[in-house]
Coordinates of C-alpha atoms in Angstrom, one line a residue:
Chain F
X1410 CA 200.2 75.6 90.8
X1411 CA 199.7 75.3 87.2
X1412 CA 196.9 77.7 85.7
X1413 CA 194.4 76.4 83.4
X1414 CA 194.4 79.3 81.3
X1415 CA 196.8 82.0 80.8
X1416 CA 197.2 84.3 79.4
X1417 CA 200.2 86.8 79.0
X1418 CA 199.6 90.3 76.6
X1419 CA 196.9 89.5 74.2
X1420 CA 195.8 92.0 71.6
X1421 CA 193.7 91.7 69.0
X1422 CA 192.9 95.0 66.6
X1423 CA 190.7 94.8 63.4
X1424 CA 191.4 97.3 60.7
X1425 CA 188.6 99.1 60.2
X1426 CA 187.7 101.9 57.1
X1427 CA 189.2 104.4 58.8
X1428 CA 192.0 102.8 61.4
X1429 CA 192.3 99.9 63.6
X1430 CA 190.3 98.9 66.2
X1431 CA 191.9 98.1 69.3
X1432 CA 189.4 95.1 71.1
X1433 CA 191.3 94.2 73.3
X1434 CA 194.6 95.6 74.2
X1435 CA 197.1 93.9 75.5
X1436 CA 195.3 92.0 78.5
X1437 CA 197.3 89.7 80.9
X1438 CA 195.6 87.4 83.4
X1439 CA 195.4 84.0 84.3
X1440 CA 192.5 81.4 85.8
X1441 CA 193.0 78.4 87.7
X1442 CA 191.8 75.2 88.0
X1443 CA 188.3 74.7 89.1
X1444 CA 188.0 78.8 89.6
X1445 CA 185.9 81.6 88.0
X1446 CA 187.2 84.2 86.6
X1447 CA 184.7 86.9 85.3
X1448 CA 185.4 90.0 82.6
X1449 CA 182.8 92.3 83.4
X1450 CA 182.4 95.5 80.9
X1451 CA 179.9 97.4 79.0
X1452 CA 179.4 96.5 75.3
X1453 CA 182.1 97.7 72.9
X1454 CA 184.5 96.6 76.0
X1455 CA 186.3 93.8 74.3
X1456 CA 184.7 91.1 76.5
X1457 CA 183.5 88.8 74.2
X1458 CA 186.6 89.6 71.9
X1459 CA 189.1 88.5 74.6
X1460 CA 187.2 85.3 76.0
X1461 CA 186.6 84.6 72.1
X1462 CA 190.3 85.1 71.2
X1463 CA 192.4 83.1 74.0
X1464 CA 190.0 79.6 72.4
X1465 CA 191.1 80.6 68.7
X1466 CA 187.5 81.4 67.5
X1467 CA 189.1 84.5 66.4
X1468 CA 193.5 84.7 65.7
X1469 CA 195.1 87.2 67.8
X1470 CA 197.1 89.5 66.5
X1471 CA 199.9 89.8 68.7
X1472 CA 200.7 87.8 72.8
X1473 CA 201.2 84.8 74.1
X1474 CA 198.2 81.8 75.2
X1475 CA 198.9 79.1 77.4
X1476 CA 197.2 76.3 78.4
X1477 CA 197.9 73.8 81.1
X1478 CA 201.6 75.6 80.8
X1479 CA 201.7 74.3 77.3
X1480 CA 201.9 77.6 74.5
X1481 CA 199.0 77.3 72.6
X1482 CA 199.1 80.6 70.2
X1483 CA 200.4 79.5 67.6
X1484 CA 199.0 76.1 67.2
X1485 CA 197.2 74.9 63.2
X1486 CA 195.9 72.8 62.1
X1487 CA 195.3 69.1 63.2
X1488 CA 197.5 70.2 66.5
X1489 CA 194.9 73.2 67.1
X1490 CA 191.7 71.4 66.5
X1491 CA 193.1 68.4 69.4
X1492 CA 193.2 71.2 71.9
X1493 CA 190.3 72.9 70.9
X1494 CA 188.8 69.9 72.7
X1495 CA 189.7 71.2 76.2
X1496 CA 188.4 74.7 75.3
X1497 CA 184.7 75.3 74.6
X1498 CA 182.7 78.2 75.0
X1499 CA 178.8 78.4 75.9
X1500 CA 177.1 81.5 73.5
X1501 CA 174.9 84.4 74.6
X1502 CA 172.1 83.8 72.4
X1503 CA 170.8 80.6 72.3
X1504 CA 168.1 81.7 69.5
X1505 CA 170.8 81.3 67.6
X1506 CA 173.6 79.9 68.6
X1507 CA 171.8 76.6 67.8
X1508 CA 171.3 75.1 64.3
X1509 CA 167.5 75.8 64.0
X1510 CA 167.7 72.1 61.6
X1511 CA 169.1 69.7 64.5
X1512 CA 167.5 68.4 66.8
X1513 CA 168.7 68.3 70.6
X1514 CA 170.1 65.0 70.1
X1515 CA 171.8 66.0 66.6
X1516 CA 173.4 68.9 68.3
X1517 CA 174.5 67.5 71.3
X1518 CA 175.6 64.2 69.3
X1519 CA 177.9 66.1 66.7
X1520 CA 181.0 67.0 68.9
X1521 CA 180.6 63.6 69.9
X1522 CA 181.3 62.5 66.0
X1523 CA 183.6 64.5 65.8
X1524 CA 186.3 63.8 68.0
X1525 CA 186.0 60.1 66.5
X1526 CA 186.6 59.5 70.8
X1527 CA 183.5 57.0 70.7
X1528 CA 182.6 54.4 68.8
X1529 CA 178.9 54.6 67.3
X1530 CA 177.3 52.7 70.1
X1531 CA 178.3 54.8 72.8
X1532 CA 177.7 57.6 71.2
X1533 CA 174.2 57.0 72.7
X1534 CA 175.1 56.0 76.5
X1535 CA 177.0 59.6 76.2
X1536 CA 174.4 61.8 74.2
X1537 CA 172.1 60.1 77.1
X1538 CA 174.3 61.3 80.2
X1539 CA 174.6 64.5 79.1
X1540 CA 171.0 65.4 78.5
X1541 CA 170.7 63.8 82.2
X1542 CA 173.7 66.3 83.1
X1543 CA 172.2 69.5 82.4
X1544 CA 168.4 68.1 83.1
X1545 CA 166.9 67.8 79.7
X1546 CA 164.3 65.1 79.7
X1547 CA 164.6 62.4 77.7
X1548 CA 161.0 63.2 76.1
X1549 CA 162.9 66.1 74.6
X1550 CA 165.3 63.9 72.4
X1551 CA 163.6 64.5 69.1
X1552 CA 162.3 67.7 69.9
X1553 CA 163.7 71.1 67.3
X1554 CA 164.9 74.1 68.9
X1555 CA 162.4 76.3 68.1
X1556 CA 160.2 73.2 70.1
X1557 CA 162.0 74.5 73.6
X1558 CA 161.7 77.5 75.5
X1559 CA 165.1 80.0 76.1
X1560 CA 166.0 78.5 79.1
X1561 CA 166.1 74.1 77.7
X1562 CA 168.0 75.9 74.6
X1563 CA 171.1 77.1 77.0
X1564 CA 170.8 73.7 78.5
X1565 CA 171.1 71.9 74.9
X1566 CA 174.1 74.7 74.2
X1567 CA 176.1 74.0 77.7
X1568 CA 175.4 70.1 76.8
X1569 CA 177.5 70.5 73.4
X1570 CA 180.0 72.4 74.7
X1571 CA 180.5 69.5 77.6
X1572 CA 180.4 67.1 75.6
X1573 CA 184.1 66.1 74.9
X1574 CA 185.2 67.4 78.4
X1575 CA 186.9 70.6 78.2
X1576 CA 189.0 71.9 80.6
X1577 CA 188.1 75.5 79.6
X1578 CA 184.7 76.8 79.6
X1579 CA 184.4 80.4 77.9
X1580 CA 180.8 81.6 78.7
X1581 CA 179.9 84.2 76.9
X1582 CA 176.7 86.2 78.8
X1583 CA 175.2 82.7 78.8
X1584 CA 172.4 84.1 80.5
X1585 CA 171.6 87.8 79.5
X1586 CA 169.1 86.4 77.2
X1587 CA 167.3 84.9 80.3
X1588 CA 164.4 86.0 82.4
X1589 CA 165.2 86.1 86.1
X1590 CA 163.9 83.0 87.0
X1591 CA 165.0 81.1 84.3
X1592 CA 168.6 83.0 84.9
X1593 CA 168.6 81.3 87.9
X1594 CA 168.6 77.9 87.1
X1595 CA 170.9 77.9 84.7
X1596 CA 173.7 79.7 87.0
X1597 CA 172.7 76.5 89.4
X1598 CA 173.3 74.5 86.7
X1599 CA 176.7 76.3 85.9
X1600 CA 178.0 76.0 89.2
X1601 CA 176.9 72.6 89.8
X1602 CA 178.6 71.6 86.7
X1603 CA 182.1 73.2 87.8
X1604 CA 182.4 71.6 91.1
X1605 CA 181.4 67.9 89.7
X1606 CA 183.5 68.7 86.7
X1607 CA 186.5 70.5 88.3
X1608 CA 186.3 72.6 85.2
X1609 CA 187.2 76.7 84.6
X1610 CA 185.1 79.4 83.6
X1611 CA 185.8 82.7 82.0
X1612 CA 182.2 83.9 82.7
X1613 CA 181.7 87.2 80.5
X1614 CA 179.1 89.0 81.2
X1615 CA 177.7 93.0 81.6
X1616 CA 175.3 92.0 84.5
X1617 CA 176.9 92.7 87.6
X1618 CA 174.8 90.8 90.2
X1619 CA 175.4 87.5 88.1
X1620 CA 179.5 88.0 88.4
X1621 CA 179.3 88.6 91.9
X1622 CA 177.4 85.7 92.4
X1623 CA 179.4 83.3 90.2
X1624 CA 182.8 84.7 89.9
X1625 CA 185.8 84.2 92.4
X1626 CA 188.2 86.6 90.5
X1627 CA 186.7 89.7 88.3
X1628 CA 187.9 91.8 85.9
X1629 CA 187.0 94.9 84.5
X1630 CA 187.5 95.6 81.2
X1631 CA 187.1 99.9 79.7
X1632 CA 188.1 99.9 75.7
X1633 CA 190.1 96.7 75.6
X1634 CA 192.3 97.4 78.4
X1635 CA 191.7 95.5 81.5
X1636 CA 191.3 98.8 84.5
X1637 CA 190.8 96.2 87.5
X1638 CA 191.5 93.3 88.5
X1639 CA 191.1 91.3 92.0
X1640 CA 189.3 88.8 93.9
X1641 CA 185.1 89.1 93.4
X1642 CA 184.5 90.4 97.2
X1643 CA 187.2 92.7 97.4
X1644 CA 186.2 94.2 94.2
X1645 CA 182.6 95.0 95.8
X1646 CA 183.7 95.7 98.8
X1647 CA 186.9 97.8 98.0
X1648 CA 186.4 99.3 94.0
X1649 CA 190.0 101.2 93.5
X1650 CA 189.7 102.3 89.8
X1651 CA 187.3 105.5 89.3
X1652 CA 185.5 103.5 86.6
X1653 CA 185.1 100.4 88.9
X1654 CA 183.2 102.6 91.3
X1655 CA 180.6 105.0 89.0
X1656 CA 179.9 100.9 87.2
X1657 CA 179.4 99.5 91.3
X1658 CA 177.3 102.6 91.6
X1659 CA 175.2 102.6 88.8
X1660 CA 173.5 99.1 89.7
X1661 CA 170.1 100.1 90.8
X1662 CA 169.9 98.5 94.3
X1663 CA 166.8 96.5 94.9
X1664 CA 167.4 97.3 98.9
X1665 CA 165.3 100.1 99.4
X1666 CA 165.6 101.4 102.7
X1667 CA 169.8 101.8 101.8
X1668 CA 169.1 103.2 98.0
X1669 CA 172.6 103.7 96.3
X1670 CA 173.1 106.8 94.8
X1671 CA 174.6 106.5 91.5
X1672 CA 177.4 108.8 90.2
X1673 CA 176.4 109.8 86.9
X1674 CA 179.6 109.6 84.4
X1675 CA 179.7 111.7 82.0
X1676 CA 179.6 111.1 77.7
X1677 CA 179.4 107.9 76.4
X1678 CA 182.5 105.3 75.6
X1679 CA 185.3 106.9 72.9
X1680 CA 185.6 105.1 70.0
X1681 CA 188.0 102.3 70.5
X1682 CA 189.7 103.0 66.9
X1683 CA 193.1 104.5 66.8
X1684 CA 193.0 105.3 70.3
X1685 CA 195.3 108.0 71.9
X1686 CA 197.6 106.5 74.0
X1687 CA 196.9 107.4 77.8
X1688 CA 194.0 105.9 80.3
X1689 CA 190.7 105.6 77.8
X1690 CA 188.6 106.3 80.5
X1691 CA 190.6 109.8 81.3
X1692 CA 188.5 111.7 79.2
X1693 CA 184.5 110.3 81.1
X1694 CA 186.6 110.8 84.7
X1695 CA 185.8 113.1 87.7
X1696 CA 189.0 113.0 88.9
X1697 CA 191.8 112.8 85.2
X1698 CA 195.2 115.2 85.3
X1699 CA 198.1 115.5 82.9
X1700 CA 199.4 112.3 84.2
X1701 CA 196.7 110.4 83.0
X1702 CA 197.8 111.4 79.5
X1703 CA 200.4 108.4 80.0
X1704 CA 200.4 105.2 79.2
X1705 CA 198.6 103.3 82.6
X1706 CA 199.8 100.2 83.9
X1707 CA 198.2 97.7 85.6
X1708 CA 200.2 97.5 89.4
X1709 CA 199.1 95.6 92.2
X1710 CA 197.5 98.4 95.1
X1711 CA 197.4 95.6 97.8
X1712 CA 197.5 92.2 98.1
X1713 CA 195.9 91.2 94.7
X1714 CA 194.5 93.9 93.6
X1715 CA 195.1 95.1 90.6
X1716 CA 194.0 98.5 89.3
X1717 CA 195.4 100.6 85.8
X1718 CA 195.2 104.2 87.7
X1719 CA 197.9 107.1 88.3
X1720 CA 196.2 108.5 90.5
X1721 CA 194.3 105.3 92.9
X1722 CA 196.0 105.8 95.9
X1723 CA 195.7 109.9 96.3
X1724 CA 192.0 109.4 95.2
X1725 CA 190.5 107.0 97.6
Chain U
X135 CA 141.3 123.7 98.1
X136 CA 139.4 122.5 94.6
X137 CA 142.9 122.0 93.4
X138 CA 144.0 119.5 96.4
X139 CA 140.9 116.9 95.4
X140 CA 141.9 116.6 92.1
X141 CA 145.3 116.1 92.9
X142 CA 145.0 113.2 95.1
X143 CA 142.1 111.5 92.3
X144 CA 144.0 108.6 90.0
X145 CA 144.9 110.7 86.6
X146 CA 144.6 107.1 85.1
X147 CA 142.7 104.2 86.2
X148 CA 142.4 100.9 84.6
X149 CA 139.9 98.9 85.2
X150 CA 139.3 95.2 84.6
X151 CA 141.6 95.3 81.2
X152 CA 141.2 92.3 78.5
X153 CA 143.3 91.9 75.9
X154 CA 143.4 88.7 73.2
X155 CA 145.3 88.2 70.2
X156 CA 143.9 85.2 68.1
X157 CA 143.7 83.6 65.1
X158 CA 141.8 80.9 63.5
X159 CA 143.3 78.2 65.6
X160 CA 143.6 79.9 68.8
X161 CA 143.1 83.1 71.3
X162 CA 146.2 83.6 73.3
X163 CA 144.8 85.9 76.5
X164 CA 147.4 88.4 76.9
X165 CA 145.5 90.2 79.9
X166 CA 143.1 89.1 81.7
X167 CA 141.5 92.0 84.0
X168 CA 143.8 93.9 85.3
X169 CA 143.0 97.4 86.8
X170 CA 145.4 99.8 88.6
X171 CA 145.7 103.4 89.2
X172 CA 147.6 106.6 89.1
X173 CA 148.3 109.1 91.1
X174 CA 149.3 112.7 88.9
X175 CA 153.0 112.9 89.5
X176 CA 153.5 108.9 90.5
X177 CA 155.2 106.1 89.3
X178 CA 153.7 102.6 89.0
X179 CA 156.1 99.8 88.3
X180 CA 154.5 96.8 86.2
X181 CA 157.2 93.9 86.9
X182 CA 156.8 90.6 84.9
X183 CA 159.1 88.3 83.0
X184 CA 158.9 88.5 79.5
X185 CA 155.4 87.2 77.8
X186 CA 153.2 88.4 80.8
X187 CA 151.4 90.7 79.0
X188 CA 153.5 94.0 80.7
X189 CA 154.0 95.9 77.0
X190 CA 150.2 95.0 75.7
X191 CA 148.6 96.7 78.9
X192 CA 150.3 99.6 77.5
X193 CA 149.8 99.3 74.1
X194 CA 145.5 98.8 74.8
X195 CA 145.8 102.3 76.9
X196 CA 147.0 103.8 74.0
X197 CA 145.1 102.1 71.3
X198 CA 148.2 101.1 69.4
X199 CA 147.1 97.0 69.2
X200 CA 147.9 95.9 66.2
X201 CA 144.4 96.5 64.3
X202 CA 143.9 92.4 62.7
X203 CA 144.6 89.6 65.2
X204 CA 144.5 91.5 68.6
X205 CA 141.1 93.7 71.2
X206 CA 140.3 95.0 73.8
X207 CA 137.9 92.3 74.5
X208 CA 136.9 94.3 78.1
X209 CA 138.0 96.6 80.0
X210 CA 138.4 100.4 80.7
X211 CA 140.4 103.3 80.9
X212 CA 140.4 106.6 82.5
X213 CA 142.7 109.6 81.8
X214 CA 141.4 112.2 84.7
X215 CA 137.8 112.1 83.6
X216 CA 137.2 110.8 80.1
X217 CA 137.1 107.0 79.4
X218 CA 139.5 107.0 76.2
X219 CA 138.5 102.9 75.3
X220 CA 135.2 105.1 74.1
X221 CA 136.0 107.8 72.2
X222 CA 136.7 107.9 68.9
X223 CA 140.0 106.7 66.8
X224 CA 140.4 110.7 66.1
X225 CA 140.4 111.9 69.3
X226 CA 142.0 109.3 70.5
X227 CA 144.5 110.7 67.3
X228 CA 144.9 113.7 69.7
X229 CA 145.3 112.2 72.5
X230 CA 148.8 110.4 71.9
X231 CA 151.9 112.1 71.4
X232 CA 150.1 114.9 73.5
X233 CA 148.5 113.9 77.0
X234 CA 149.7 109.8 77.0
X235 CA 153.2 109.1 74.8
X236 CA 155.5 105.7 75.1
X237 CA 159.2 105.5 75.4
X238 CA 159.7 102.4 73.1
X239 CA 161.9 99.3 74.4
X240 CA 163.9 98.9 71.6
X241 CA 166.0 102.7 70.4
X242 CA 167.5 100.7 67.6
X243 CA 164.2 100.1 66.4
X244 CA 161.7 102.5 67.1
X245 CA 163.5 106.0 65.1
X246 CA 162.9 106.2 61.7
X247 CA 166.0 105.0 60.4
X248 CA 165.6 107.8 57.1
X249 CA 164.8 110.7 58.6
X250 CA 166.7 114.1 60.5
X251 CA 165.7 113.1 64.3
X252 CA 165.4 117.1 64.9
X253 CA 162.4 116.1 62.2
X254 CA 161.3 113.1 63.8
X255 CA 161.1 115.5 67.1
X256 CA 159.6 118.6 65.3
X257 CA 156.7 116.2 63.6
X258 CA 155.0 115.5 67.1
X259 CA 155.1 118.9 68.1
X260 CA 153.5 119.8 64.6
X261 CA 150.7 117.5 64.6
X262 CA 149.7 118.8 68.0
X263 CA 150.7 122.4 68.3
X264 CA 149.6 125.6 65.9
X265 CA 153.2 127.7 64.7
X266 CA 155.7 127.9 62.0
X267 CA 157.9 126.0 60.6
X268 CA 160.5 127.4 62.6
X269 CA 159.2 127.6 65.6
X270 CA 158.8 123.6 65.5
X271 CA 162.3 123.1 64.8
X272 CA 163.0 125.9 67.6
X273 CA 161.0 123.1 70.0
X274 CA 162.8 120.5 68.9
X275 CA 166.4 121.6 69.6
X276 CA 165.6 122.8 72.7
X277 CA 164.0 119.5 73.5
X278 CA 167.1 117.9 71.9
X279 CA 169.2 120.4 74.4
X280 CA 167.1 119.3 77.0
X281 CA 168.5 115.0 76.9
X282 CA 171.7 116.4 76.4
X283 CA 172.4 116.5 73.0
X284 CA 173.5 119.8 71.0
X285 CA 171.3 121.2 68.9
X286 CA 173.4 120.9 66.2
X287 CA 172.7 117.6 65.4
X288 CA 169.5 118.5 64.7
X289 CA 170.6 116.8 61.2
X290 CA 171.9 114.2 62.0
X291 CA 170.0 110.6 61.0
X292 CA 169.6 107.7 63.9
X293 CA 172.6 105.6 63.4
X294 CA 174.9 108.9 63.6
X295 CA 173.9 108.2 67.5
X296 CA 175.0 105.1 70.1
X297 CA 172.0 103.8 71.9
X298 CA 172.4 105.6 74.7
X299 CA 171.7 108.8 72.4
X300 CA 168.8 107.3 70.2
X301 CA 167.2 106.7 73.5
X302 CA 167.5 109.7 74.4
X303 CA 165.9 111.4 71.2
X304 CA 163.5 108.6 71.5
X305 CA 162.2 110.2 75.4
X306 CA 162.7 113.8 73.7
X307 CA 160.0 112.5 71.0
X308 CA 158.2 111.7 74.0
X309 CA 158.5 114.7 75.9
X310 CA 158.3 117.1 73.5
X311 CA 154.3 117.7 74.1
X312 CA 154.8 118.0 78.3
X313 CA 152.5 114.4 77.8
X314 CA 150.9 114.2 81.6
X315 CA 151.4 110.6 81.4
X316 CA 154.5 108.7 80.8
X317 CA 154.5 104.5 79.6
X318 CA 157.5 103.7 79.5
X319 CA 158.2 100.6 78.0
X320 CA 161.7 99.3 79.1
X321 CA 163.0 102.2 78.6
X322 CA 166.6 101.0 79.9
X323 CA 167.4 97.6 78.9
X324 CA 168.9 97.9 76.0
X325 CA 171.2 99.9 77.5
X326 CA 174.7 99.7 79.8
X327 CA 174.6 100.7 83.2
X328 CA 176.4 103.4 83.3
X329 CA 174.1 105.4 80.6
X330 CA 171.2 103.5 82.1
X331 CA 172.4 105.6 85.3
X332 CA 172.1 108.7 83.1
X333 CA 168.8 107.9 80.6
X334 CA 167.4 107.3 84.4
X335 CA 167.7 110.3 86.3
X336 CA 167.1 112.6 82.8
X337 CA 163.5 110.8 82.9
X338 CA 163.0 111.2 87.0
X339 CA 164.1 115.2 86.5
X340 CA 162.0 115.9 83.5
X341 CA 159.5 114.3 85.0
X342 CA 159.6 116.1 88.3
X343 CA 159.6 119.6 86.1
X344 CA 156.6 118.4 84.6
X345 CA 154.7 116.5 87.3
X346 CA 154.0 113.8 84.3
X347 CA 152.7 110.8 85.3
X348 CA 154.1 107.2 84.7
X349 CA 154.1 103.3 83.9
X350 CA 157.3 102.3 84.4
X351 CA 157.7 98.7 82.4
X352 CA 160.4 97.0 83.8
X353 CA 161.6 93.2 85.2
X354 CA 164.5 95.1 86.9
X355 CA 163.6 94.9 90.7
X356 CA 166.2 96.8 91.1
X357 CA 165.0 99.8 88.3
X358 CA 161.3 99.7 90.1
X359 CA 163.4 99.9 93.8
X360 CA 164.7 103.3 92.9
X361 CA 162.4 104.5 90.5
X362 CA 158.9 103.9 91.1
X363 CA 156.6 104.2 93.7
X364 CA 154.1 102.2 93.6
X365 CA 154.9 98.3 92.0
X366 CA 152.3 95.9 90.9
X367 CA 153.9 92.4 89.8
X368 CA 152.7 91.0 86.9
X369 CA 152.2 87.1 85.8
X370 CA 150.2 85.8 82.9
X371 CA 148.4 88.6 82.1
X372 CA 147.3 89.1 86.0
X373 CA 148.3 91.5 88.7
X374 CA 149.3 89.5 90.7
X375 CA 150.1 91.7 93.9
X376 CA 149.9 95.7 94.0
X377 CA 150.8 97.9 96.3
X378 CA 153.2 100.5 97.7
X379 CA 157.2 100.0 96.9
X380 CA 157.5 99.5 100.8
X381 CA 154.4 96.9 101.1
X382 CA 155.5 94.8 98.5
X383 CA 159.4 94.8 99.1
X384 CA 159.3 94.6 102.9
X385 CA 156.1 92.1 103.0
X386 CA 155.8 90.9 99.6
X387 CA 152.9 88.3 99.6
X388 CA 152.7 86.0 96.5
X389 CA 154.8 83.4 96.5
X390 CA 155.5 84.6 92.4
X391 CA 156.9 87.2 93.9
X392 CA 159.1 85.9 96.4
X393 CA 160.0 83.4 93.9
X394 CA 161.3 86.8 91.6
X395 CA 163.3 88.4 94.5
X396 CA 165.0 84.5 96.0
X397 CA 165.9 84.6 91.9
X398 CA 167.8 87.8 91.3
X399 CA 171.5 87.4 92.6
X400 CA 171.7 89.9 95.5
X401 CA 174.7 92.3 96.1
X402 CA 173.9 92.5 99.6
X403 CA 174.5 88.7 100.3
X404 CA 176.7 85.9 99.7
X405 CA 174.9 82.6 99.1
X406 CA 176.0 79.6 97.5
X407 CA 173.0 79.0 95.7
X408 CA 170.0 81.3 94.1
X409 CA 166.6 80.0 94.2
X410 CA 164.9 79.7 90.6
X411 CA 161.3 79.0 90.2
X412 CA 160.8 76.2 89.0
X413 CA 159.0 75.1 85.6
X414 CA 158.1 77.7 83.3
X415 CA 155.9 80.5 82.6
X416 CA 152.2 79.0 81.5
X417 CA 151.4 79.0 77.5
X418 CA 148.8 82.3 77.2
X419 CA 147.0 80.6 74.8
X420 CA 146.5 77.2 77.2
X421 CA 146.6 79.1 80.7
X422 CA 146.1 76.7 83.3
X423 CA 142.5 76.2 85.3
X424 CA 142.4 78.6 88.5
X425 CA 145.7 80.3 89.7
X426 CA 148.0 80.1 86.2
X427 CA 150.6 80.1 89.1
X428 CA 149.6 76.9 90.3
X429 CA 151.4 74.3 88.2
X430 CA 155.3 76.2 89.5
X431 CA 154.0 77.2 93.3
X432 CA 154.8 75.3 96.3
X433 CA 151.5 76.4 98.3
X434 CA 149.8 74.6 95.9
X435 CA 146.8 72.8 97.0
X436 CA 143.0 71.7 95.3
X437 CA 141.3 74.9 95.7
X438 CA 144.0 76.7 93.3
X439 CA 143.0 74.4 90.6
X440 CA 139.9 75.6 90.4
X441 CA 137.8 78.6 89.4
X442 CA 139.0 82.5 90.0
X443 CA 141.0 83.5 92.4
X444 CA 140.3 87.2 93.4
X445 CA 142.5 90.1 95.1
X446 CA 142.6 90.0 97.9
X447 CA 143.7 92.6 101.4
X448 CA 147.0 91.4 103.0
X449 CA 147.8 92.9 106.3
X450 CA 150.0 95.7 105.6
X451 CA 146.4 96.9 103.5
X452 CA 147.9 95.8 99.8
X453 CA 146.8 93.8 97.3
X454 CA 147.5 90.1 96.1
X455 CA 145.7 87.8 94.2
X456 CA 146.5 84.3 96.3
X457 CA 144.7 81.8 99.0
X458 CA 147.5 80.7 100.9
X459 CA 148.6 84.8 101.5
X460 CA 148.4 84.0 105.2
X461 CA 150.7 80.3 105.1
X462 CA 152.9 82.4 103.1
X463 CA 153.5 85.1 104.8
X464 CA 154.6 83.2 108.0
X465 CA 156.6 81.4 105.5
X466 CA 155.7 78.2 105.9
X467 CA 157.3 76.2 102.4

């Protein structure tokens, strides 16, 4: 089956004062219909930029992007607008991603009006349907964002993203700003909507328990590059890349009788500006050797399990 | 012998603490009668959601609530054998930073952006110790090295450091005078997991070395499980469950605690759906009558909706603020 989204050798560089910042560097991946790809990594690893670049919120530097097999990499103007209806995004912070001067109704209605797909009287009905879909009471229809709590605001953001029935949705840390009890409500909602509408998600987050819960496949990023890519369960059972191992061991376990022993990494993320060729994790890695100074390719280690580490077979 | 008795005495005791914020129109009941004890060298985790009153508890202990619009309406805070809610501001100033210090949540705003980080550490040292400028500087350099920053960076400004490094500076300031009690308010929430692991390890090591007691405020059950001895679950300004980590994690007795555990995706389990707690935390300016959790609770009966609900002992000896504890423990709903 054709994947909904496919990305080949995608690069996004930002020119900065003292060089070039490699935010996304040579990323290739694909997501099938109704599936969720989780993208994890620490702040500054380029995971949000990847999501935004795919849906053309930012122009890519080079590489190719396909939607349902059609090359959309270089679309502009009218054609891009048409394609955009199929690709939407839910933002991290429901406090700043919604216009504070628009009511719930106006926020959800806006994409419907812009698309010119519906007549004026139809728009009312579709808006009502959308509010029901995401579980916002009709009595809140004329409320402003400041009158809503974070969970409800995020529901408004979800309704707006789903208004034009997209195929592909980038969820950029949609629950990071929410409390745990509310976070569970929103995660369940996203999952239910995916099942009802066959949505394809790219779920960007730094929260590994959330990503395990929601994703079919997981892609681990480090300084703009994919270091490991495999099915979700496989990643947690059998992490291969030294960075993934350290990342997983650092999650504090809630099982008090089986505490995990975190592997403490040296140092911090190095700068993504003018990076040297070779493995970007090498300076913090306990297994680094001379060979790590060569560029690392993502290679299939076992069926469906990719990792970008030249020493991956030796260190298991 | 006498040392042993001292060791088992609570080092910090908070009794029936009530904190209110008020405007001309309304009163916000942030903390509503919180009591707990902490022994020397132990860590108590205060867990709860945004707005539960966790930070207000810590600020009340340190007496750094805003001067206008906030007050400790009732309650006592005992540090060893001294009631520090009663002492003068001048005496309190000698305790802050020396006996009790606080690690603030957001390292981006906790530091002074126009002062060299080394000087910020030396300032605390100079306030509480006598000595020369050089000796303060030397102590600040020691502290930087202790938290894993080269002392050559003494003269750098906060913006020259990453988030994790800034949090280390905040920790260095908090620990510079070897405090006996550390109030850590979400010390790692703004950090990535690998950096969080580094920082928590650092706090653990320093705590062990100095036998510091700690109140660790967090919303992350994983951090509680790995770094605390005792746990107090806070909801709407009240402790609803309180006991040792083993008691609370193995036999949670309050519906809210159980709800919190159900709402977190568990790495050890594969489950299709999470179990969110329905509804929202109450508005602290308009708390429900009776048990403040009753509008969201599956066990609610008429008795829950009126009067005050007291802390009760659970079968395994910890405390829980729920009159239907027996039904909850049997898992009836």
